[in-house]
Structures are given as C-alpha cells and as structure tokens.
GROMACS .gro file of C-alpha atoms in nm:
model
  401
    1MET     CA    1   0.000   0.000   0.000
    2ILE     CA    2   0.279   0.242   0.089
    3GLY     CA    3   0.468   0.165  -0.233
    4ASN     CA    4   0.154   0.219  -0.441
    5THR     CA    5   0.089   0.555  -0.270
    6LYS     CA    6   0.443   0.671  -0.344
    7ALA     CA    7   0.416   0.559  -0.705
    8GLN     CA    8   0.099   0.761  -0.755
    9ALA     CA    9   0.251   1.062  -0.580
   10MET     CA   10   0.526   1.075  -0.844
   11GLY     CA   11   0.286   1.052  -1.138
   12ARG     CA   12   0.090   0.774  -1.301
   13ARG     CA   13  -0.038   0.652  -1.635
   14ASP     CA   14  -0.402   0.731  -1.553
   15ALA     CA   15  -0.348   1.080  -1.408
   16PRO     CA   16  -0.645   1.284  -1.537
   17LEU     CA   17  -0.553   1.556  -1.784
   18PRO     CA   18  -0.735   1.889  -1.812
   19ASP     CA   19  -0.841   2.016  -2.154
   20ARG     CA   20  -0.587   2.296  -2.145
   21VAL     CA   21  -0.283   2.404  -1.944
   22ASP     CA   22  -0.057   2.707  -1.941
   23VAL     CA   23   0.259   2.498  -1.984
   24ALA     CA   24   0.282   2.142  -2.113
   25ILE     CA   25   0.620   1.976  -2.063
   26ILE     CA   26   0.703   1.684  -2.291
   27GLY     CA   27   0.953   1.459  -2.115
   28GLY     CA   28   0.953   1.341  -1.753
   29GLY     CA   29   1.329   1.341  -1.713
   30ILE     CA   30   1.529   1.554  -1.474
   31MET     CA   31   1.516   1.868  -1.690
   32GLY     CA   32   1.141   1.862  -1.746
   33LEU     CA   33   1.061   1.776  -1.385
   34ALA     CA   34   1.302   2.030  -1.235
   35THR     CA   35   1.138   2.297  -1.450
   36ALA     CA   36   0.791   2.179  -1.348
   37TYR     CA   37   0.890   2.188  -0.981
   38HIS     CA   38   1.022   2.544  -0.997
   39LEU     CA   39   0.722   2.659  -1.200
   40SER     CA   40   0.481   2.511  -0.946
   41LYS     CA   41   0.681   2.654  -0.658
   42ASN     CA   42   0.692   3.011  -0.781
   43SER     CA   43   0.383   3.060  -1.000
   44THR     CA   44   0.015   2.976  -1.029
   45LEU     CA   45   0.047   2.837  -1.382
   46ARG     CA   46  -0.139   2.521  -1.477
   47ILE     CA   47   0.126   2.263  -1.566
   48ALA     CA   48   0.126   1.910  -1.707
   49VAL     CA   49   0.424   1.679  -1.767
   50ILE     CA   50   0.381   1.409  -2.031
   51GLU     CA   51   0.626   1.116  -2.021
   52ARG     CA   52   0.623   0.842  -2.285
   53SER     CA   53   0.738   0.568  -2.040
   54TYR     CA   54   0.826   0.545  -1.671
   55LEU     CA   55   1.007   0.837  -1.507
   56VAL     CA   56   1.368   0.712  -1.511
   57SER     CA   57   1.346   0.528  -1.842
   58GLY     CA   58   1.550   0.780  -2.039
   59ALA     CA   59   1.887   0.950  -2.007
   60SER     CA   60   1.815   1.079  -1.654
   61GLY     CA   61   1.808   0.725  -1.517
   62ARG     CA   62   2.108   0.604  -1.717
   63ASN     CA   63   2.395   0.832  -1.619
   64GLY     CA   64   2.672   0.821  -1.361
   65GLY     CA   65   2.528   1.094  -1.139
   66GLY     CA   66   2.836   1.320  -1.141
   67LEU     CA   67   2.816   1.689  -1.047
   68ARG     CA   68   3.118   1.909  -1.117
   69MET     CA   69   3.213   2.272  -1.141
   70GLN     CA   70   3.541   2.185  -1.317
   71TRP     CA   71   3.462   2.322  -1.660
   72GLY     CA   72   3.669   2.525  -1.905
   73ASP     CA   73   3.423   2.810  -1.959
   74GLU     CA   74   3.325   3.075  -1.706
   75GLY     CA   75   2.952   3.046  -1.777
   76ASN     CA   76   2.949   2.671  -1.718
   77VAL     CA   77   3.166   2.696  -1.406
   78THR     CA   78   2.936   2.959  -1.254
   79LEU     CA   79   2.625   2.762  -1.352
   80MET     CA   80   2.756   2.447  -1.186
   81MET     CA   81   2.862   2.635  -0.875
   82GLN     CA   82   2.495   2.737  -0.847
   83SER     CA   83   2.370   2.387  -0.924
   84ILE     CA   84   2.595   2.220  -0.666
   85GLU     CA   85   2.502   2.479  -0.404
   86MET     CA   86   2.135   2.403  -0.468
   87CYS     CA   87   2.209   2.030  -0.426
   88ARG     CA   88   2.339   2.082  -0.073
   89GLY     CA   89   1.988   2.135   0.061
   90LEU     CA   90   1.795   1.952  -0.209
   91ALA     CA   91   1.736   1.630  -0.013
   92GLN     CA   92   1.556   1.827   0.255
   93GLU     CA   93   1.373   2.041   0.001
   94LEU     CA   94   1.251   1.744  -0.201
   95GLY     CA   95   1.203   1.514   0.097
   96ILE     CA   96   1.406   1.226  -0.042
   97ASN     CA   97   1.755   1.082   0.010
   98LEU     CA   98   1.962   1.168  -0.298
   99TRP     CA   99   2.275   0.985  -0.177
  100PHE     CA  100   2.459   1.311  -0.248
  101ARG     CA  101   2.819   1.307  -0.142
  102GLN     CA  102   3.091   1.560  -0.214
  103GLY     CA  103   3.402   1.348  -0.254
  104GLY     CA  104   3.534   1.579  -0.525
  105TYR     CA  105   3.644   1.529  -0.885
  106LEU     CA  106   4.009   1.445  -0.955
  107PHE     CA  107   4.123   1.517  -1.311
  108VAL     CA  108   4.458   1.376  -1.420
  109ALA     CA  109   4.656   1.491  -1.724
  110ARG     CA  110   4.916   1.270  -1.890
  111SER     CA  111   5.000   1.495  -2.184
  112GLU     CA  112   5.129   1.847  -2.232
  113ALA     CA  113   4.797   1.948  -2.387
  114GLY     CA  114   4.604   1.811  -2.088
  115GLU     CA  115   4.840   1.988  -1.851
  116ARG     CA  116   4.772   2.320  -2.027
  117ARG     CA  117   4.397   2.262  -2.002
  118LEU     CA  118   4.411   2.205  -1.628
  119MET     CA  119   4.634   2.509  -1.574
  120ARG     CA  120   4.403   2.728  -1.780
  121ASN     CA  121   4.097   2.598  -1.596
  122ALA     CA  122   4.252   2.647  -1.252
  123SER     CA  123   4.321   3.012  -1.332
  124LEU     CA  124   3.962   3.062  -1.447
  125HIS     CA  125   3.827   2.883  -1.139
  126ARG     CA  126   4.024   3.110  -0.908
  127ASP     CA  127   3.876   3.414  -1.080
  128VAL     CA  128   3.516   3.297  -1.022
  129GLY     CA  129   3.573   3.153  -0.675
  130ALA     CA  130   3.567   2.779  -0.746
  131PRO     CA  131   3.800   2.594  -0.500
  132THR     CA  132   3.992   2.394  -0.760
  133ARG     CA  133   4.358   2.330  -0.685
  134LEU     CA  134   4.638   2.193  -0.897
  135MET     CA  135   4.858   1.914  -0.765
  136THR     CA  136   5.138   1.682  -0.867
  137GLY     CA  137   5.089   1.315  -0.939
  138ALA     CA  138   5.231   1.234  -0.596
  139GLU     CA  139   4.974   1.464  -0.433
  140ALA     CA  140   4.696   1.305  -0.637
  141ARG     CA  141   4.804   0.967  -0.508
  142GLU     CA  142   4.758   1.090  -0.153
  143ILE     CA  143   4.390   1.134  -0.238
  144VAL     CA  144   4.363   0.802  -0.426
  145PRO     CA  145   4.652   0.576  -0.314
  146GLN     CA  146   4.554   0.300  -0.560
  147LEU     CA  147   4.595   0.532  -0.861
  148ASP     CA  148   4.892   0.482  -1.095
  149THR     CA  149   5.034   0.833  -1.131
  150ASP     CA  150   5.371   0.750  -1.290
  151GLN     CA  151   5.276   0.925  -1.617
  152VAL     CA  152   5.067   1.203  -1.460
  153ARG     CA  153   5.206   1.547  -1.544
  154LEU     CA  154   4.944   1.741  -1.347
  155ALA     CA  155   4.619   1.685  -1.160
  156ALA     CA  156   4.330   1.910  -1.055
  157PHE     CA  157   4.103   1.849  -0.757
  158ASN     CA  158   3.786   2.026  -0.648
  159PRO     CA  159   3.645   1.900  -0.316
  160HIS     CA  160   3.299   2.050  -0.379
  161ASP     CA  161   3.230   1.833  -0.683
  162GLY     CA  162   3.034   1.517  -0.612
  163VAL     CA  163   2.798   1.236  -0.708
  164VAL     CA  164   2.428   1.163  -0.654
  165PHE     CA  165   2.211   0.859  -0.720
  166PRO     CA  166   2.012   0.964  -1.032
  167TRP     CA  167   1.679   0.792  -0.967
  168PRO     CA  168   1.576   0.967  -0.643
  169PHE     CA  169   1.684   1.296  -0.803
  170VAL     CA  170   1.410   1.245  -1.062
  171TRP     CA  171   1.158   1.103  -0.817
  172GLY     CA  172   1.208   1.388  -0.571
  173TYR     CA  173   1.132   1.656  -0.828
  174ALA     CA  174   0.832   1.459  -0.954
  175GLY     CA  175   0.685   1.405  -0.609
  176GLN     CA  176   0.714   1.769  -0.509
  177ALA     CA  177   0.574   1.888  -0.842
  178VAL     CA  178   0.271   1.661  -0.804
  179ALA     CA  179   0.223   1.779  -0.445
  180ARG     CA  180   0.202   2.136  -0.581
  181GLY     CA  181  -0.066   2.053  -0.837
  182VAL     CA  182   0.137   1.951  -1.144
  183VAL     CA  183  -0.018   1.670  -1.346
  184VAL     CA  184   0.249   1.408  -1.424
  185ARG     CA  185   0.119   1.160  -1.680
  186THR     CA  186   0.343   0.859  -1.753
  187HIS     CA  187   0.333   0.590  -2.026
  188THR     CA  188   0.179   0.840  -2.268
  189PRO     CA  189   0.375   0.925  -2.584
  190VAL     CA  190   0.320   1.251  -2.770
  191GLN     CA  191   0.261   1.152  -3.131
  192ARG     CA  192   0.260   1.498  -3.283
  193ILE     CA  193   0.226   1.867  -3.205
  194GLU     CA  194  -0.028   2.087  -3.383
  195VAL     CA  195   0.014   2.464  -3.403
  196LEU     CA  196  -0.303   2.654  -3.308
  197GLY     CA  197  -0.379   3.024  -3.328
  198ASP     CA  198  -0.354   3.064  -2.953
  199GLY     CA  199  -0.117   2.787  -2.855
  200LEU     CA  200  -0.024   2.428  -2.934
  201ARG     CA  201  -0.213   2.099  -2.927
  202LEU     CA  202  -0.051   1.774  -2.821
  203HIS     CA  203  -0.190   1.461  -2.984
  204LEU     CA  204  -0.124   1.175  -2.743
  205GLY     CA  205  -0.079   0.806  -2.805
  206THR     CA  206  -0.385   0.736  -2.590
  207GLY     CA  207  -0.609   0.925  -2.835
  208GLU     CA  208  -0.636   1.222  -2.601
  209GLN     CA  209  -0.552   1.582  -2.686
  210LEU     CA  210  -0.399   1.846  -2.462
  211ASP     CA  211  -0.396   2.216  -2.550
  212ALA     CA  212  -0.133   2.446  -2.402
  213ASP     CA  213  -0.039   2.810  -2.425
  214ARG     CA  214   0.326   2.703  -2.439
  215VAL     CA  215   0.502   2.368  -2.469
  216LEU     CA  216   0.846   2.268  -2.344
  217ASN     CA  217   1.028   2.004  -2.546
  218ALA     CA  218   1.238   1.842  -2.272
  219THR     CA  219   1.286   1.510  -2.450
  220GLY     CA  220   1.661   1.556  -2.499
  221ALA     CA  221   1.803   1.305  -2.746
  222TRP     CA  222   1.448   1.211  -2.849
  223SER     CA  223   1.364   1.570  -2.949
  224ILE     CA  224   1.458   1.546  -3.316
  225GLU     CA  225   1.147   1.368  -3.443
  226LEU     CA  226   0.902   1.606  -3.273
  227ASN     CA  227   1.095   1.907  -3.397
  228ARG     CA  228   1.127   1.794  -3.757
  229ALA     CA  229   0.754   1.722  -3.779
  230LEU     CA  230   0.706   2.096  -3.722
  231GLY     CA  231   0.979   2.194  -3.967
  232ILE     CA  232   1.222   2.284  -3.688
  233GLU     CA  233   1.573   2.181  -3.792
  234LEU     CA  234   1.823   2.187  -3.506
  235PRO     CA  235   2.169   2.026  -3.525
  236ASN     CA  236   2.160   1.824  -3.202
  237HIS     CA  237   2.184   1.448  -3.236
  238PRO     CA  238   2.190   1.140  -3.009
  239HIS     CA  239   2.514   0.964  -2.927
  240ARG     CA  240   2.517   0.632  -2.740
  241HIS     CA  241   2.724   0.641  -2.422
  242GLU     CA  242   2.784   0.316  -2.236
  243ILE     CA  243   2.851   0.271  -1.868
  244MET     CA  244   2.909  -0.020  -1.634
  245SER     CA  245   2.883  -0.111  -1.267
  246SER     CA  246   3.101  -0.370  -1.093
  247GLU     CA  247   3.070  -0.605  -0.802
  248PRO     CA  248   3.093  -0.417  -0.471
  249LEU     CA  249   3.434  -0.360  -0.316
  250LYS     CA  250   3.522  -0.234   0.028
  251PRO     CA  251   3.490   0.147   0.000
  252PHE     CA  252   3.824   0.304  -0.087
  253LEU     CA  253   3.753   0.571  -0.349
  254ASP     CA  254   3.622   0.913  -0.245
  255PRO     CA  255   3.645   1.130  -0.560
  256LEU     CA  256   3.523   1.068  -0.910
  257VAL     CA  257   3.841   1.030  -1.118
  258VAL     CA  258   3.876   1.149  -1.479
  259ASP     CA  259   4.169   1.067  -1.709
  260LEU     CA  260   4.182   1.340  -1.973
  261ALA     CA  261   4.393   1.127  -2.206
  262THR     CA  262   4.119   0.869  -2.264
  263GLY     CA  263   3.799   1.028  -2.134
  264LEU     CA  264   3.780   0.751  -1.873
  265TYR     CA  265   3.585   0.835  -1.560
  266PHE     CA  266   3.506   0.621  -1.258
  267SER     CA  267   3.369   0.654  -0.907
  268GLN     CA  268   3.257   0.424  -0.628
  269SER     CA  269   2.897   0.411  -0.513
  270THR     CA  270   2.788   0.412  -0.151
  271ARG     CA  271   2.733   0.036  -0.189
  272GLY     CA  272   3.089  -0.019  -0.311
  273GLU     CA  273   3.039  -0.069  -0.686
  274ILE     CA  274   3.283   0.087  -0.929
  275VAL     CA  275   3.078   0.288  -1.181
  276ALA     CA  276   3.274   0.372  -1.496
  277GLY     CA  277   3.243   0.506  -1.849
  278ILE     CA  278   3.479   0.620  -2.122
  279THR     CA  279   3.487   0.823  -2.441
  280MET     CA  280   3.456   0.583  -2.734
  281PRO     CA  281   3.611   0.656  -3.074
  282ASP     CA  282   3.353   0.765  -3.332
  283THR     CA  283   3.279   0.491  -3.584
  284GLY     CA  284   3.060   0.666  -3.836
  285PRO     CA  285   2.822   0.953  -3.913
  286ALA     CA  286   2.609   1.113  -3.644
  287ALA     CA  287   2.310   0.903  -3.543
  288THR     CA  288   1.954   1.025  -3.591
  289GLU     CA  289   1.786   0.770  -3.361
  290VAL     CA  290   1.857   0.676  -3.001
  291ASP     CA  291   2.048   0.349  -2.962
  292LEU     CA  292   2.050   0.195  -2.613
  293GLY     CA  293   2.235  -0.124  -2.704
  294SER     CA  294   2.544  -0.244  -2.518
  295SER     CA  295   2.867  -0.373  -2.672
  296ARG     CA  296   3.168  -0.589  -2.592
  297ARG     CA  297   3.379  -0.326  -2.764
  298PHE     CA  298   3.300  -0.081  -2.485
  299LEU     CA  299   3.400  -0.327  -2.213
  300ALA     CA  300   3.728  -0.408  -2.386
  301HIS     CA  301   3.812  -0.040  -2.437
  302LEU     CA  302   3.715   0.059  -2.083
  303GLY     CA  303   3.879  -0.242  -1.921
  304HIS     CA  304   4.214  -0.166  -2.082
  305ALA     CA  305   4.204   0.203  -1.979
  306LEU     CA  306   4.080   0.134  -1.626
  307THR     CA  307   4.338  -0.131  -1.540
  308GLN     CA  308   4.616   0.092  -1.676
  309VAL     CA  309   4.540   0.363  -1.418
  310MET     CA  310   4.422   0.142  -1.131
  311LEU     CA  311   4.564  -0.208  -1.119
  312ILE     CA  312   4.332  -0.305  -0.832
  313THR     CA  313   4.051  -0.329  -1.090
  314SER     CA  314   4.221  -0.596  -1.303
  315GLN     CA  315   4.020  -0.880  -1.144
  316LEU     CA  316   3.700  -0.680  -1.111
  317ARG     CA  317   3.380  -0.852  -1.218
  318VAL     CA  318   3.127  -0.646  -1.414
  319LEU     CA  319   2.772  -0.698  -1.288
  320ARG     CA  320   2.578  -0.453  -1.505
  321GLN     CA  321   2.633  -0.272  -1.832
  322TRP     CA  322   2.393  -0.031  -1.997
  323ALA     CA  323   2.373   0.267  -2.230
  324GLY     CA  324   2.219   0.612  -2.229
  325PRO     CA  325   2.207   0.881  -2.495
  326TYR     CA  326   2.411   1.201  -2.497
  327ASP     CA  327   2.211   1.473  -2.673
  328VAL     CA  328   2.502   1.630  -2.859
  329SER     CA  329   2.511   1.994  -2.963
  330PRO     CA  330   2.775   2.077  -3.226
  331ASP     CA  331   2.916   2.374  -3.034
  332GLY     CA  332   2.897   2.211  -2.690
  333ASP     CA  333   2.635   2.458  -2.564
  334ALA     CA  334   2.280   2.359  -2.479
  335ILE     CA  335   1.980   2.451  -2.694
  336VAL     CA  336   1.728   2.632  -2.474
  337GLY     CA  337   1.456   2.882  -2.559
  338PRO     CA  338   1.181   2.953  -2.815
  339SER     CA  339   1.202   2.745  -3.133
  340PRO     CA  340   1.277   2.910  -3.468
  341GLY     CA  341   0.944   2.957  -3.644
  342VAL     CA  342   0.737   2.813  -3.354
  343PRO     CA  343   0.804   3.047  -3.061
  344ARG     CA  344   0.543   2.888  -2.833
  345LEU     CA  345   0.747   2.566  -2.839
  346TYR     CA  346   1.047   2.599  -2.608
  347GLN     CA  347   1.350   2.374  -2.644
  348VAL     CA  348   1.551   2.233  -2.352
  349CYS     CA  349   1.793   1.998  -2.521
  350GLY     CA  350   2.150   1.963  -2.651
  351PHE     CA  351   2.329   1.939  -2.316
  352THR     CA  352   2.582   1.690  -2.461
  353GLY     CA  353   2.549   1.442  -2.176
  354HIS     CA  354   2.574   1.691  -1.890
  355GLY     CA  355   2.215   1.808  -1.852
  356PHE     CA  356   2.164   1.593  -1.543
  357MET     CA  357   2.421   1.784  -1.337
  358MET     CA  358   2.302   2.121  -1.467
  359ALA     CA  359   1.930   2.053  -1.415
  360PRO     CA  360   1.887   2.206  -1.066
  361ALA     CA  361   2.007   2.546  -1.194
  362VAL     CA  362   1.868   2.517  -1.547
  363GLY     CA  363   1.524   2.411  -1.424
  364LYS     CA  364   1.499   2.735  -1.229
  365ILE     CA  365   1.632   2.942  -1.519
  366VAL     CA  366   1.373   2.800  -1.758
  367ALA     CA  367   1.094   2.830  -1.501
  368ASP     CA  368   1.181   3.195  -1.445
  369LEU     CA  369   1.176   3.253  -1.821
  370LEU     CA  370   0.834   3.092  -1.860
  371SER     CA  371   0.671   3.245  -1.552
  372THR     CA  372   0.814   3.597  -1.540
  373GLY     CA  373   1.016   3.645  -1.859
  374LYS     CA  374   1.339   3.676  -1.658
  375HIS     CA  375   1.629   3.630  -1.898
  376HIS     CA  376   1.937   3.459  -1.759
  377PRO     CA  377   2.264   3.551  -1.942
  378MET     CA  378   2.323   3.188  -2.048
  379LEU     CA  379   2.001   3.196  -2.252
  380ASP     CA  380   2.174   3.417  -2.509
  381ARG     CA  381   2.436   3.145  -2.562
  382TRP     CA  382   2.175   2.871  -2.565
  383ASP     CA  383   1.939   3.043  -2.812
  384PRO     CA  384   1.809   2.779  -3.059
  385SER     CA  385   1.820   3.037  -3.340
  386ARG     CA  386   2.197   3.084  -3.318
  387PHE     CA  387   2.269   2.811  -3.570
  388ALA     CA  388   2.053   2.969  -3.841
  389ARG     CA  389   2.210   3.307  -3.767
  390GLY     CA  390   2.559   3.161  -3.793
  391THR     CA  391   2.659   3.292  -3.449
  392SER     CA  392   2.733   2.954  -3.292
  393ARG     CA  393   3.086   2.909  -3.161
  394ARG     CA  394   3.258   2.656  -2.936
  395ARG     CA  395   3.356   2.773  -2.587
  396GLU     CA  396   3.380   2.448  -2.390
  397ASP     CA  397   3.625   2.159  -2.418
  398MET     CA  398   3.576   1.984  -2.083
  399ILE     CA  399   3.308   1.747  -2.210
  400ILE     CA  400   3.376   1.404  -2.061
  401GLY     CA  401   3.247   1.059  -2.150
   0.00000   0.00000   0.00000
C-alpha cells in the first residue's frame, strides 16, 4: 500500500488531464521535472508533464550521477557552482535521500595538452571563486593511493564536486511537483504537435488531446522527431554512451576520477560498486535515432584504460552494463529557448550528456523565463536560433564521456 501511494505521488499513467494548461512539458526526465517543480513553486500556472514511459526510463536514469564545477568556460563553471550549491539542501527540500556526497572530482593529465587545459581551468576557477587546486601526481596519489600516477604530469582536484544517485533525483522533483498541483502523466507518448492560433495541441498516443499556451520540449536526445515534424531543424543528435557497474568492493575511493587522455571516468557508489564510463572513438556519421544497445567493444576499451590507471581493478567482475544517450550539440552549448518559427514551443535539449548535473540550476532558469520572462545571461548562448544566424561558436572543451 505504501509503495503504491508513493508511485501515484510521483505521477501515473491514468493521471487525469485537463483540456488545457498554461505549460505542457514533454519529457519526464530531470530537466522537465526540475522545470515543473520550480514553475509550481513560484507561480500559479497550470502545468502538465507528459512522459512516454516510466520516469527514469530515459537519459536521466542512465547516467553516472556526477556533479562538477570543473569546466573550461566561465559560464558553465558559474552555472555548476549554483547547481551544486542548490544540491546541498535539495534532499531536505525534495524530501528524499539523494545519496549526495561531495568526494570531489580528480582530473589527471598525462599529456602536455592536458596539462595546459588544467592550468588554464585552474586560473579561471580562481577568478570565479571555485575551489579547484592543482597538484602533482604524488599529491593526487595521496587522495587516491591505488591510482597509478607514474605518467601524470598534473592533476586538478575540487572538493565541492560530487555524485548523486540519479533515480531519487528524478523522483524527488516529480513528487514535489505533483504535491504542488502539477499533473504528471506517464506511459503516454506525444505523437505529434499541432500549431493553433492561440497555442499548441498535443496529440497523445492514448487518443487524447492536450492544448497548451506554451510547450516545453524536454525530451533531450528524443527531441529530433518532434521538432522535424514541425519543420524545426536543429543540429543536435543522439550519441550512445555506455557505462558499467562492478561487483561491490570495500569502500576506498572518495572522488570521481577522470583521465583526460582517454575520457575515462570512474567513481565508487555508496554500496561499493565501481561505476565507470569512457569516451569511445567515433565509428561513423552522427546518429539520428537513439540506440541503447550495449557492446563488448565498450567493455574491452574501458577495461584496458581502467586497469592501466588502477591495477586493483584488473580482477574486477562487471555486474551490469547499460547505455544512455548524450544529446550532442555541435558547439557544446545547450539549446534552450523559443524554437525558430514556432516560438510557443520551447526547447531544452542539446546538453551533450551533462544536462543531469546542470538541471537544478537550469530548471529554475527555464521556469523563471516561462513564468516571469526573466532572462538569464546563459540563454543568449543557448538560443536555438543561433545556428541559423551563424553565431554559434565553441567555448567548452571539458566534455567528458
């Protein structure tokens, strides 16, 4: 009985829909639900969230849960400082245990180019007040004694970075949104969007229709099909990213470790599992459909890189392997704001695999935009129309995984 009550409190497949809402949010992932929560908290707007499956079925339930302010661009560093600060009190605010722990991120550089990146970033971080510090390989090994640092030229550590368990992050936002009057309908795909004179109409897979003054496309890597049906051509595309979880080991690893040379990252969960992913070499043209398949190629590539930097993992048994989609933007910046040609349809996509960690701050930014028109400075960078204008440019190179 208790489990059923909690399930309904976070949204359900038979949640009754009104005929019309002020804001309809397509996508019940972390970005859509964080926006819904902040909208319901600070406005009287009528809001509905429409999710095609269960709440953690998409990218939000398939990532490693990392949160870091170690970026290479001032805007992203500042944004993540805000997001991590919000996470400090989020468990209490949402009424759910997020398993949030700030063990830090430890970046290691094994090349001259990587060393320059860390030095550049550390200077930027000092300017904006992020507590990142540079260290030698020997100093890095004091933080992670099991780490092979023989080839490490430089390392960077920020103790405020951390990790959360993704699922309760999503559930917490959903539960609080529902408690504030948001309708969260699950297992209901949106088949198409119709443009009306005074809004938009969602045609649902159940045969129902939902009219809205404005619609938020928060479907991430699944956004392309809905957009193209309306003639909206944006350059984001899905990219499969695989991840694995091992048998539990006695806890020994506090920070999440990133090797810049390979894009390898790994952390240890509160239950002792090693959770790891790695940048895979591109094997062809950009995908147009989401692929959630797993591969032996990933395990071979990751296993070689992981055992090279931490020999203790050489006998590690993999218990689970899965994939989630990065929603890749060609310039590394997100795509957020009114759609070109359909201004009542707002985009929240293109976060290139890092939307989960940015969602606490971005959800509030988007909610403020929708409820009061407040324009955060990052929205200029994220403007979906920048590609057509030819003003897109790359600012960020610290995209991991």
